[in-house]
Amino acid sequence: MSNPTAAILIIGNEILSGRTQDVNVNFLAKRLAARGIQLSEVRVVPDIAHRIINAVNELRASYDMLFTTGGIGPTHDDITSECVAEAFGVPWEPHAETFAIMEKAMPAGAFNSARQRMATMPRGAVPIPNKISVAPGFSIGNVHVMAGVPRIMQSMYDALEPSLPEGTPIAMRAVYGMGVMEGAIAAGLSAIQDKFADVDLGSYPFRRETSGGVAIVAKGTDMARLEQAIAEATALIASHGIDPVQGEPA
Amino acid sequence: MSNPTAAILIIGNEILSGRTQDVNVNFLAKRLAARGIQLSEVRVVPDIAHRIINAVNELRASYDMLFTTGGIGPTHDDITSECVAEAFGVPWEPHAETFAIMEKAMPAGAFNSARQRMATMPRGAVPIPNKISVAPGFSIGNVHVMAGVPRIMQSMYDALEPSLPEGTPIAMRAVYGMGVMEGAIAAGLSAIQDKFADVDLGSYPFRRETSGGVAIVAKGTDMARLEQAIAEATALIASHGIDPVQGEPA
């Protein structure tokens, strides 16, 4: 697969403390897959400068692009922006256009020094607007810095997406075997995976209220190959005396 | 804070593809905080051997303990166990006791080679039992290898927890300001953080159906200091003409 690759860096004490359930990874994972971008790593680090700087530098060097979420508000614990400037070795300075837009949008006196920090960016950054808040995220190089609040992050991603590189969309097909035990079909499944090296074949036990089974998921960029791999997995399930289910079972 | 530190490594193509919403981090984050273990990093990597091996070695060296979730089932995409053996440089071999338990628990012929892989562990590993499945996780050194299926993982953590080191439980106190804008209280909040260096003070905008505001969250191991910091944050919110809310607002 020669699709572009991506990482997500979550700057989030609130995720590490368990106070907040992250939902940004799942949103971005789906949208990136649809655009043909391979999400290859996720990291969560605390709001500590050297941890953020090191993670930004490692991940932007390892993947074609990096998305960060969190830490771009006006409070003392919002340090992502200056950390990204330090990671890139560029000054962190007022972004004139953003400064003007934010000042204009607020009542006189409200654009205080805390809010001015949200108009301060690494030199060379390009703002990422959003429909919820006047304060933008920004892109610098291959790093895209977004809010942690999900609906603001989502709006920023909507604005950013058209500028991202495109790959072949990563499609998924699945077949479900109710009552199937993974251990019973593992050998057969492994043989199918060996035949379809270009398909990523996964096996996931699942449980519903009154039943359970295994989901066989084929992932890849060649839809015909996915269909063939799933046809073989379907036959494998059937060979164990079970009716395969093509859609997500209730 | 001199509490023991921990990292979580999620081995999970299904998280990176967006097919599955992770819930294991949130469960472990809360339980670790209650035991006084500081969760310091989370990573998600795909089911690729060198990625798993490198992440295991980096994280077990950087933190007091590492929890992994995922990739210990019987199918071809379950490679965590042999990767951990390789990370530790020890043989991956049948675990005699687990082998006997699993063989006995299954009908004749059902303990096939795929299932035997679940009884195969790095030399020196200690099984982590669970109440859902006969196949265990295992601990080796400071690395605890658990299932990806949440209820199995949770049962493994229950079994493992008494053997983990204990720190001072990390407590949280919060106060909510409905209708408060972060930018309006940022300077005052920063001053409070400066006074309470031993308290981790976070500011999180939130939104409910008909309203929104800011949550000020104090986290730390000294309850008296948390209470003092939250009392000052409460006064700060009140000084902006807003009635602070002590419990989670609806």
Short mmCIF file of C-alpha atoms in Angstrom, two decimals:
data_model
loop_
_atom_site.label_atom_id
_atom_site.label_comp_id
_atom_site.label_asym_id
_atom_site.label_seq_id
_atom_site.Cartn_x
_atom_site.Cartn_y
_atom_site.Cartn_z
CA MET A 1 0.00 0.00 0.00
CA SER A 2 1.58 3.29 -1.03
CA ASN A 3 -1.01 5.49 0.59
CA PRO A 4 0.23 8.51 2.56
CA THR A 5 0.71 7.78 6.27
CA ALA A 6 -0.40 9.73 9.32
CA ALA A 7 -0.10 9.81 13.10
CA ILE A 8 -2.30 11.42 15.74
CA LEU A 9 -0.85 13.02 18.87
CA ILE A 10 -3.36 13.68 21.64
CA ILE A 11 -2.19 16.24 24.13
CA GLY A 12 -4.44 15.37 26.99
CA ASN A 13 -4.05 15.10 30.73
CA GLU A 14 -7.82 14.57 30.79
CA ILE A 15 -7.50 11.40 28.68
CA LEU A 16 -4.64 10.02 30.79
CA SER A 17 -6.52 10.71 34.04
CA GLY A 18 -9.62 8.90 32.77
CA ARG A 19 -11.75 12.01 33.18
CA THR A 20 -12.53 12.11 29.47
CA GLN A 21 -13.22 9.33 26.97
CA ASP A 22 -11.39 10.20 23.76
CA VAL A 23 -13.54 10.20 20.63
CA ASN A 24 -11.24 12.17 18.33
CA VAL A 25 -9.16 9.17 17.25
CA ASN A 26 -12.21 7.30 16.02
CA PHE A 27 -13.49 10.31 14.06
CA LEU A 28 -10.13 10.97 12.43
CA ALA A 29 -9.44 7.27 11.79
CA LYS A 30 -12.63 6.94 9.74
CA ARG A 31 -12.16 10.17 7.81
CA LEU A 32 -8.51 9.43 7.03
CA ALA A 33 -9.35 5.91 5.83
CA ALA A 34 -12.01 7.35 3.52
CA ARG A 35 -9.41 9.72 2.05
CA GLY A 36 -6.90 6.94 1.56
CA ILE A 37 -4.56 8.09 4.33
CA GLN A 38 -3.12 5.27 6.44
CA LEU A 39 -3.37 6.06 10.16
CA SER A 40 -0.24 4.33 11.46
CA GLU A 41 0.19 5.45 15.07
CA VAL A 42 -1.58 7.25 17.89
CA ARG A 43 0.06 8.65 20.99
CA VAL A 44 -1.38 10.31 24.07
CA VAL A 45 1.00 12.46 26.13
CA PRO A 46 0.45 14.80 29.09
CA ASP A 47 0.57 18.61 28.99
CA ILE A 48 4.34 18.66 29.59
CA ALA A 49 6.47 20.68 27.18
CA HIS A 50 9.36 18.31 26.52
CA ARG A 51 6.99 15.38 26.09
CA ILE A 52 4.98 17.28 23.48
CA ILE A 53 8.05 18.58 21.66
CA ASN A 54 9.71 15.16 21.49
CA ALA A 55 6.53 13.44 20.32
CA VAL A 56 5.89 16.09 17.62
CA ASN A 57 9.42 15.70 16.29
CA GLU A 58 9.40 11.90 16.34
CA LEU A 59 6.00 11.58 14.70
CA ARG A 60 6.39 14.26 12.02
CA ALA A 61 9.66 12.60 10.97
CA SER A 62 8.16 9.10 10.91
CA TYR A 63 4.94 9.74 8.96
CA ASP A 64 3.78 11.85 6.05
CA MET A 65 1.60 13.96 8.31
CA LEU A 66 0.79 14.47 11.96
CA PHE A 67 -2.47 15.65 13.50
CA THR A 68 -2.46 16.96 17.04
CA THR A 69 -5.55 17.51 19.17
CA GLY A 70 -5.80 19.48 22.39
CA GLY A 71 -3.96 22.20 24.25
CA ILE A 72 -4.67 25.22 22.03
CA GLY A 73 -7.04 27.17 24.29
CA PRO A 74 -6.27 30.32 26.28
CA THR A 75 -5.42 28.81 29.67
CA HIS A 76 -2.09 28.05 31.33
CA ASP A 77 -2.37 24.34 30.51
CA ASP A 78 -2.68 25.07 26.77
CA ILE A 79 0.92 24.84 25.59
CA THR A 80 0.69 22.94 22.31
CA SER A 81 1.24 25.95 20.07
CA GLU A 82 4.50 27.13 21.65
CA CYS A 83 5.71 23.53 21.85
CA VAL A 84 5.17 23.08 18.12
CA ALA A 85 7.13 26.30 17.49
CA GLU A 86 9.97 24.92 19.58
CA ALA A 87 9.78 21.55 17.81
CA PHE A 88 10.23 23.35 14.48
CA GLY A 89 12.84 25.75 15.87
CA VAL A 90 10.93 28.84 14.78
CA PRO A 91 9.72 31.88 16.75
CA TRP A 92 6.29 31.81 18.37
CA GLU A 93 4.75 35.14 17.45
CA PRO A 94 1.44 36.93 16.91
CA HIS A 95 -0.24 35.90 13.65
CA ALA A 96 -1.29 39.29 12.30
CA GLU A 97 -4.36 38.22 10.35
CA THR A 98 -5.72 36.00 13.15
CA PHE A 99 -4.95 38.70 15.69
CA ALA A 100 -7.05 41.19 13.70
CA ILE A 101 -9.92 38.76 13.15
CA MET A 102 -10.14 37.79 16.82
CA GLU A 103 -9.86 41.36 18.06
CA LYS A 104 -12.65 42.43 15.76
CA ALA A 105 -14.91 39.54 16.80
CA MET A 106 -14.82 40.41 20.49
CA PRO A 107 -16.24 43.23 22.60
CA ALA A 108 -13.76 45.98 23.50
CA GLY A 109 -11.36 44.77 26.19
CA ALA A 110 -12.27 41.10 25.81
CA PHE A 111 -9.28 40.28 23.61
CA ASN A 112 -7.03 39.98 26.64
CA SER A 113 -3.55 38.52 26.87
CA ALA A 114 -4.88 34.98 27.45
CA ARG A 115 -6.96 35.14 24.27
CA GLN A 116 -4.10 36.75 22.36
CA ARG A 117 -2.18 33.51 22.96
CA MET A 118 -4.71 31.82 20.67
CA ALA A 119 -3.66 34.23 17.90
CA THR A 120 0.00 33.46 18.51
CA MET A 121 1.52 30.78 16.28
CA PRO A 122 4.81 29.36 15.09
CA ARG A 123 6.24 31.58 12.33
CA GLY A 124 5.02 30.28 8.97
CA ALA A 125 1.88 28.65 10.34
CA VAL A 126 -1.31 28.70 8.25
CA PRO A 127 -4.55 29.00 10.28
CA ILE A 128 -7.20 26.25 10.16
CA PRO A 129 -10.59 27.95 10.62
CA ASN A 130 -13.63 26.36 12.23
CA LYS A 131 -17.33 27.17 12.43
CA ILE A 132 -17.69 27.06 16.21
CA SER A 133 -15.04 29.38 17.55
CA VAL A 134 -13.17 32.38 16.16
CA ALA A 135 -9.86 30.90 17.36
CA PRO A 136 -8.26 28.75 14.65
CA GLY A 137 -5.95 25.76 14.66
CA PHE A 138 -2.98 25.87 12.31
CA SER A 139 -0.78 23.87 9.97
CA ILE A 140 2.99 24.12 9.84
CA GLY A 141 4.92 21.82 7.54
CA ASN A 142 3.27 18.42 7.78
CA VAL A 143 1.83 19.08 11.25
CA HIS A 144 -1.83 20.02 11.70
CA VAL A 145 -2.68 21.45 15.11
CA MET A 146 -6.34 21.15 16.11
CA ALA A 147 -8.57 21.68 19.13
CA GLY A 148 -9.35 18.92 21.61
CA VAL A 149 -13.07 19.70 21.91
CA PRO A 150 -14.57 17.18 19.46
CA ARG A 151 -17.00 19.40 17.57
CA ILE A 152 -14.37 22.12 17.11
CA MET A 153 -11.78 19.55 16.04
CA GLN A 154 -14.26 18.08 13.56
CA SER A 155 -14.99 21.48 12.07
CA MET A 156 -11.25 22.14 11.75
CA TYR A 157 -10.75 18.80 10.03
CA ASP A 158 -13.57 19.61 7.60
CA ALA A 159 -11.75 22.84 6.71
CA LEU A 160 -8.37 21.14 6.46
CA GLU A 161 -9.33 18.01 4.55
CA PRO A 162 -9.33 19.41 0.98
CA SER A 163 -5.68 20.41 1.39
CA LEU A 164 -4.55 16.94 2.51
CA PRO A 165 -2.95 14.48 0.09
CA GLU A 166 -5.23 11.74 -1.18
CA GLY A 167 -4.62 8.02 -1.45
CA THR A 168 -6.76 5.15 -2.54
CA PRO A 169 -9.63 4.96 -0.06
CA ILE A 170 -9.18 2.12 2.41
CA ALA A 171 -12.31 0.00 2.22
CA MET A 172 -13.58 -2.63 4.59
CA ARG A 173 -15.75 -5.68 4.07
CA ALA A 174 -16.86 -7.97 6.84
CA VAL A 175 -18.62 -11.26 7.39
CA TYR A 176 -19.93 -12.45 10.74
CA GLY A 177 -20.13 -15.95 12.09
CA MET A 178 -22.61 -16.15 14.97
CA GLY A 179 -21.47 -18.70 17.51
CA VAL A 180 -18.18 -19.26 15.72
CA MET A 181 -15.12 -19.63 17.94
CA GLU A 182 -11.97 -17.94 16.64
CA GLY A 183 -9.89 -20.95 17.55
CA ALA A 184 -11.96 -23.21 15.30
CA ILE A 185 -11.41 -21.18 12.11
CA ALA A 186 -7.94 -19.78 12.81
CA ALA A 187 -6.06 -22.21 10.56
CA GLY A 188 -8.45 -21.69 7.66
CA LEU A 189 -8.33 -17.95 8.09
CA SER A 190 -4.55 -17.93 8.13
CA ALA A 191 -4.56 -19.82 4.82
CA ILE A 192 -6.85 -17.15 3.32
CA GLN A 193 -4.59 -14.36 4.59
CA ASP A 194 -1.61 -16.12 2.94
CA LYS A 195 -3.46 -16.12 -0.41
CA PHE A 196 -4.41 -12.44 -0.13
CA ALA A 197 -1.20 -10.68 0.86
CA ASP A 198 -2.60 -7.32 -0.32
CA VAL A 199 -5.62 -7.63 1.98
CA ASP A 200 -5.41 -7.00 5.72
CA LEU A 201 -7.54 -9.75 7.23
CA GLY A 202 -8.56 -9.34 10.87
CA SER A 203 -10.52 -11.53 13.22
CA TYR A 204 -12.50 -9.93 16.07
CA PRO A 205 -14.64 -11.75 18.61
CA PHE A 206 -17.82 -9.84 19.41
CA ARG A 207 -20.68 -10.22 21.81
CA ARG A 208 -24.29 -9.15 21.58
CA GLU A 209 -26.88 -9.31 24.31
CA THR A 210 -27.98 -12.84 23.61
CA SER A 211 -25.21 -14.19 21.43
CA GLY A 212 -21.71 -13.72 20.12
CA GLY A 213 -19.36 -14.77 17.43
CA VAL A 214 -16.50 -13.65 15.26
CA ALA A 215 -16.25 -10.80 12.77
CA ILE A 216 -13.88 -11.39 9.88
CA VAL A 217 -12.85 -8.02 8.50
CA ALA A 218 -10.98 -7.49 5.25
CA LYS A 219 -9.35 -4.11 4.73
CA GLY A 220 -7.51 -2.77 1.72
CA THR A 221 -7.58 -0.58 -1.33
CA ASP A 222 -8.62 -3.15 -3.96
CA MET A 223 -12.33 -3.77 -3.61
CA ALA A 224 -12.33 -6.83 -5.88
CA ARG A 225 -9.69 -8.50 -3.74
CA LEU A 226 -11.62 -7.64 -0.57
CA GLU A 227 -14.72 -9.25 -1.99
CA GLN A 228 -12.78 -12.37 -2.95
CA ALA A 229 -11.17 -12.67 0.49
CA ILE A 230 -14.53 -12.23 2.22
CA ALA A 231 -16.12 -14.79 -0.12
CA GLU A 232 -13.51 -17.30 1.04
CA ALA A 233 -14.03 -16.35 4.71
CA THR A 234 -17.77 -16.78 4.17
CA ALA A 235 -17.20 -20.27 2.78
CA LEU A 236 -14.92 -21.04 5.73
CA ILE A 237 -17.63 -20.09 8.23
CA ALA A 238 -20.23 -22.08 6.28
CA SER A 239 -17.92 -25.11 6.30
CA HIS A 240 -18.28 -25.12 10.09
CA GLY A 241 -22.04 -25.54 9.75
CA ILE A 242 -22.85 -21.90 10.48
CA ASP A 243 -24.81 -19.47 8.31
CA PRO A 244 -22.53 -16.49 7.65
CA VAL A 245 -24.09 -13.05 8.15
CA GLN A 246 -23.03 -10.36 5.69
CA GLY A 247 -24.24 -7.24 7.53
CA GLU A 248 -23.45 -6.18 11.08
CA PRO A 249 -25.55 -8.52 13.28
CA ALA A 250 -27.90 -6.95 15.83
CA MET B 1 4.64 13.21 42.52
CA SER B 2 6.62 10.08 43.23
CA ASN B 3 3.87 7.67 42.26
CA PRO B 4 4.81 4.73 40.03
CA THR B 5 4.36 5.44 36.32
CA ALA B 6 2.69 3.41 33.60
CA ALA B 7 2.10 3.30 29.86
CA ILE B 8 -0.53 1.54 27.78
CA LEU B 9 0.23 0.01 24.40
CA ILE B 10 -2.80 -0.83 22.29
CA ILE B 11 -2.09 -3.34 19.57
CA GLY B 12 -4.99 -2.64 17.33
CA ASN B 13 -5.51 -2.37 13.60
CA GLU B 14 -9.21 -2.07 14.44
CA ILE B 15 -8.61 1.13 16.43
CA LEU B 16 -6.42 2.68 13.71
CA SER B 17 -8.97 1.84 11.00
CA GLY B 18 -11.79 3.45 12.96
CA ARG B 19 -13.76 0.22 13.04
CA THR B 20 -13.64 0.10 16.84
CA GLN B 21 -13.91 2.84 19.44
CA ASP B 22 -11.31 2.11 22.14
CA VAL B 23 -12.66 1.98 25.69
CA ASN B 24 -9.77 0.18 27.36
CA VAL B 25 -7.69 3.33 27.94
CA ASN B 26 -10.48 5.01 29.88
CA PHE B 27 -11.07 1.94 32.06
CA LEU B 28 -7.39 1.51 32.85
CA ALA B 29 -6.81 5.25 33.35
CA LYS B 30 -9.44 5.38 36.09
CA ARG B 31 -8.32 2.21 37.83
CA LEU B 32 -4.65 3.19 37.73
CA ALA B 33 -5.41 6.67 39.14
CA ALA B 34 -7.35 5.08 41.98
CA ARG B 35 -4.34 2.88 42.78
CA GLY B 36 -1.96 5.83 42.69
CA ILE B 37 -0.27 4.81 39.45
CA GLN B 38 0.44 7.69 37.08
CA LEU B 39 -0.61 6.87 33.50
CA SER B 40 2.00 8.78 31.51
CA GLU B 41 1.63 7.66 27.91
CA VAL B 42 -0.62 5.72 25.56
CA ARG B 43 0.32 4.40 22.15
CA VAL B 44 -1.67 2.64 19.48
CA VAL B 45 0.29 0.65 16.91
CA PRO B 46 -0.77 -1.74 14.14
CA ASP B 47 -0.39 -5.54 14.19
CA ILE B 48 3.12 -5.35 12.70
CA ALA B 49 5.88 -7.21 14.54
CA HIS B 50 8.69 -4.65 14.50
CA ARG B 51 6.30 -1.87 15.51
CA ILE B 52 5.09 -3.88 18.51
CA ILE B 53 8.59 -4.98 19.55
CA ASN B 54 10.01 -1.44 19.36
CA ALA B 55 7.09 0.07 21.26
CA VAL B 56 7.28 -2.58 24.00
CA ASN B 57 10.98 -1.96 24.48
CA GLU B 58 10.70 1.83 24.45
CA LEU B 59 7.78 1.94 26.86
CA ARG B 60 8.96 -0.68 29.35
CA ALA B 61 12.26 1.19 29.62
CA SER B 62 10.59 4.59 30.06
CA TYR B 63 7.97 3.76 32.69
CA ASP B 64 7.66 1.60 35.78
CA MET B 65 5.15 -0.66 34.09
CA LEU B 66 3.54 -1.29 30.71
CA PHE B 67 0.09 -2.70 29.98
CA THR B 68 -0.63 -4.02 26.52
CA THR B 69 -4.10 -4.77 25.16
CA GLY B 70 -4.96 -6.77 22.08
CA GLY B 71 -3.44 -9.38 19.83
CA ILE B 72 -3.42 -12.43 22.11
CA GLY B 73 -6.13 -14.52 20.47
CA PRO B 74 -5.65 -17.64 18.32
CA THR B 75 -5.71 -16.11 14.84
CA HIS B 76 -2.91 -15.14 12.43
CA ASP B 77 -3.24 -11.44 13.35
CA ASP B 78 -2.61 -12.16 17.05
CA ILE B 79 1.14 -11.71 17.34
CA THR B 80 1.57 -9.80 20.61
CA SER B 81 2.82 -12.75 22.65
CA GLU B 82 5.68 -13.74 20.34
CA CYS B 83 6.58 -10.07 19.87
CA VAL B 84 6.90 -9.61 23.63
CA ALA B 85 9.16 -12.70 23.77
CA GLU B 86 11.33 -11.16 21.08
CA ALA B 87 11.36 -7.79 22.87
CA PHE B 88 12.68 -9.54 25.99
CA GLY B 89 15.05 -11.76 24.02
CA VAL B 90 13.65 -14.97 25.49
CA PRO B 91 12.21 -18.08 23.81
CA TRP B 92 8.49 -18.27 23.04
CA GLU B 93 7.44 -21.68 24.28
CA PRO B 94 4.48 -23.69 25.58
CA HIS B 95 3.54 -22.74 29.15
CA ALA B 96 3.04 -26.19 30.67
CA GLU B 97 0.44 -25.31 33.29
CA THR B 98 -1.66 -23.18 30.90
CA PHE B 99 -1.35 -25.86 28.23
CA ALA B 100 -2.74 -28.47 30.64
CA ILE B 101 -5.57 -26.21 31.86
CA MET B 102 -6.69 -25.29 28.35
CA GLU B 103 -6.48 -28.84 27.04
CA LYS B 104 -8.60 -30.10 29.94
CA ALA B 105 -11.20 -27.34 29.48
CA MET B 106 -11.92 -28.23 25.85
CA PRO B 107 -13.61 -31.15 24.10
CA ALA B 108 -11.26 -33.74 22.62
CA GLY B 109 -9.61 -32.39 19.47
CA ALA B 110 -10.65 -28.77 20.08
CA PHE B 111 -7.29 -27.75 21.53
CA ASN B 112 -5.84 -27.34 18.06
CA SER B 113 -2.61 -25.64 17.03
CA ALA B 114 -4.28 -22.21 16.82
CA ARG B 115 -5.52 -22.48 20.39
CA GLN B 116 -2.20 -23.90 21.55
CA ARG B 117 -0.69 -20.54 20.56
CA MET B 118 -2.71 -19.00 23.42
CA ALA B 119 -0.89 -21.34 25.82
CA THR B 120 2.48 -20.32 24.37
CA MET B 121 4.30 -17.53 26.22
CA PRO B 122 7.67 -15.89 26.62
CA ARG B 123 9.85 -18.00 28.94
CA GLY B 124 9.39 -16.74 32.51
CA ALA B 125 5.90 -15.33 31.93
CA VAL B 126 3.31 -15.59 34.71
CA PRO B 127 -0.29 -16.13 33.49
CA ILE B 128 -3.01 -13.55 34.24
CA PRO B 129 -6.30 -15.47 34.57
CA ASN B 130 -9.74 -14.09 33.73
CA LYS B 131 -13.31 -15.14 34.40
CA ILE B 132 -14.55 -15.07 30.81
CA SER B 133 -12.15 -17.23 28.87
CA VAL B 134 -9.83 -20.09 29.74
CA ALA B 135 -6.98 -18.41 27.83
CA PRO B 136 -4.94 -16.14 30.12
CA GLY B 137 -2.89 -13.00 29.59
CA PHE B 138 0.55 -12.90 31.18
CA SER B 139 3.10 -10.74 32.95
CA ILE B 140 6.79 -10.74 32.19
CA GLY B 141 9.06 -8.31 34.00
CA ASN B 142 7.19 -5.01 34.17
CA VAL B 143 5.01 -5.79 31.13
CA HIS B 144 1.43 -6.99 31.53
CA VAL B 145 -0.11 -8.49 28.40
CA MET B 146 -3.90 -8.44 28.31
CA ALA B 147 -6.73 -9.15 25.88
CA GLY B 148 -8.27 -6.46 23.65
CA VAL B 149 -11.90 -7.47 24.26
CA PRO B 150 -12.93 -5.04 27.02
CA ARG B 151 -14.69 -7.39 29.41
CA ILE B 152 -11.87 -9.94 29.20
CA MET B 153 -9.27 -7.20 29.66
CA GLN B 154 -11.19 -5.86 32.67
CA SER B 155 -11.33 -9.29 34.26
CA MET B 156 -7.58 -9.71 33.69
CA TYR B 157 -6.90 -6.32 35.26
CA ASP B 158 -9.02 -7.32 38.28
CA ALA B 159 -6.85 -10.41 38.70
CA LEU B 160 -3.62 -8.49 38.17
CA GLU B 161 -4.30 -5.41 40.28
CA PRO B 162 -3.38 -6.78 43.73
CA SER B 163 0.15 -7.54 42.47
CA LEU B 164 0.75 -4.02 41.13
CA PRO B 165 2.70 -1.42 43.13
CA GLU B 166 0.60 1.15 44.93
CA GLY B 167 1.02 4.91 45.09
CA THR B 168 -0.98 7.66 46.68
CA PRO B 169 -4.36 7.64 44.93
CA ILE B 170 -4.70 10.49 42.45
CA ALA B 171 -7.82 12.40 43.38
CA MET B 172 -9.81 14.95 41.38
CA ARG B 173 -11.98 17.83 42.43
CA ALA B 174 -13.85 20.03 40.00
CA VAL B 175 -15.90 23.19 39.90
CA TYR B 176 -18.02 24.26 36.95
CA GLY B 177 -18.78 27.72 35.72
CA MET B 178 -21.85 27.75 33.50
CA GLY B 179 -21.52 30.36 30.78
CA VAL B 180 -17.94 31.13 31.75
CA MET B 181 -15.50 31.70 28.88
CA GLU B 182 -12.05 30.22 29.40
CA GLY B 183 -10.41 33.35 28.04
CA ALA B 184 -12.04 35.49 30.74
CA ILE B 185 -10.63 33.53 33.68
CA ALA B 186 -7.35 32.34 32.18
CA ALA B 187 -5.13 34.90 33.95
CA GLY B 188 -6.74 34.27 37.34
CA LEU B 189 -6.48 30.54 36.86
CA SER B 190 -2.83 30.76 35.94
CA ALA B 191 -2.19 32.65 39.17
CA ILE B 192 -3.89 29.88 41.14
CA GLN B 193 -1.81 27.23 39.35
CA ASP B 194 1.34 29.20 40.28
CA LYS B 195 0.34 29.10 43.96
CA PHE B 196 -0.42 25.36 43.88
CA ALA B 197 2.58 23.81 42.16
CA ASP B 198 1.72 20.38 43.62
CA VAL B 199 -1.78 20.45 42.10
CA ASP B 200 -2.41 19.81 38.42
CA LEU B 201 -5.01 22.41 37.44
CA GLY B 202 -6.82 21.89 34.15
CA SER B 203 -9.43 23.93 32.33
CA TYR B 204 -11.91 22.19 30.03
CA PRO B 205 -14.70 23.85 28.06
CA PHE B 206 -17.84 21.74 28.03
CA ARG B 207 -21.20 21.90 26.38
CA ARG B 208 -24.59 20.57 27.42
CA GLU B 209 -27.75 20.54 25.37
CA THR B 210 -28.88 24.02 26.33
CA SER B 211 -25.77 25.57 27.84
CA GLY B 212 -22.04 25.33 28.27
CA GLY B 213 -19.18 26.58 30.35
CA VAL B 214 -15.83 25.64 31.77
CA ALA B 215 -14.82 22.82 34.10
CA ILE B 216 -11.88 23.61 36.37
CA VAL B 217 -10.34 20.32 37.44
CA ALA B 218 -7.73 19.94 40.18
CA LYS B 219 -5.81 16.67 40.28
CA GLY B 220 -3.23 15.50 42.75
CA THR B 221 -2.44 13.33 45.74
CA ASP B 222 -3.00 15.85 48.56
CA MET B 223 -6.72 16.24 49.10
CA ALA B 224 -6.41 19.30 51.33
CA ARG B 225 -4.46 21.13 48.63
CA LEU B 226 -7.01 20.11 45.98
CA GLU B 227 -9.79 21.52 48.12
CA GLN B 228 -7.89 24.78 48.59
CA ALA B 229 -7.14 25.16 44.89
CA ILE B 230 -10.78 24.45 43.99
CA ALA B 231 -11.94 26.95 46.64
CA GLU B 232 -9.85 29.61 44.92
CA ALA B 233 -11.15 28.61 41.49
CA THR B 234 -14.67 28.78 42.87
CA ALA B 235 -14.02 32.33 44.12
CA LEU B 236 -12.55 33.21 40.73
CA ILE B 237 -15.69 32.06 38.92
CA ALA B 238 -17.90 33.89 41.43
CA SER B 239 -15.87 37.07 40.92
CA HIS B 240 -17.10 37.02 37.31
CA GLY B 241 -20.69 37.20 38.53
CA ILE B 242 -21.40 33.50 37.95
CA ASP B 243 -22.65 30.98 40.49
CA PRO B 244 -20.08 28.16 40.59
CA VAL B 245 -21.48 24.61 40.44
CA GLN B 246 -19.71 22.02 42.56
CA GLY B 247 -21.11 18.82 41.05
CA GLU B 248 -21.11 17.78 37.40
CA PRO B 249 -23.78 19.98 35.75
CA ALA B 250 -26.56 18.25 33.82
#
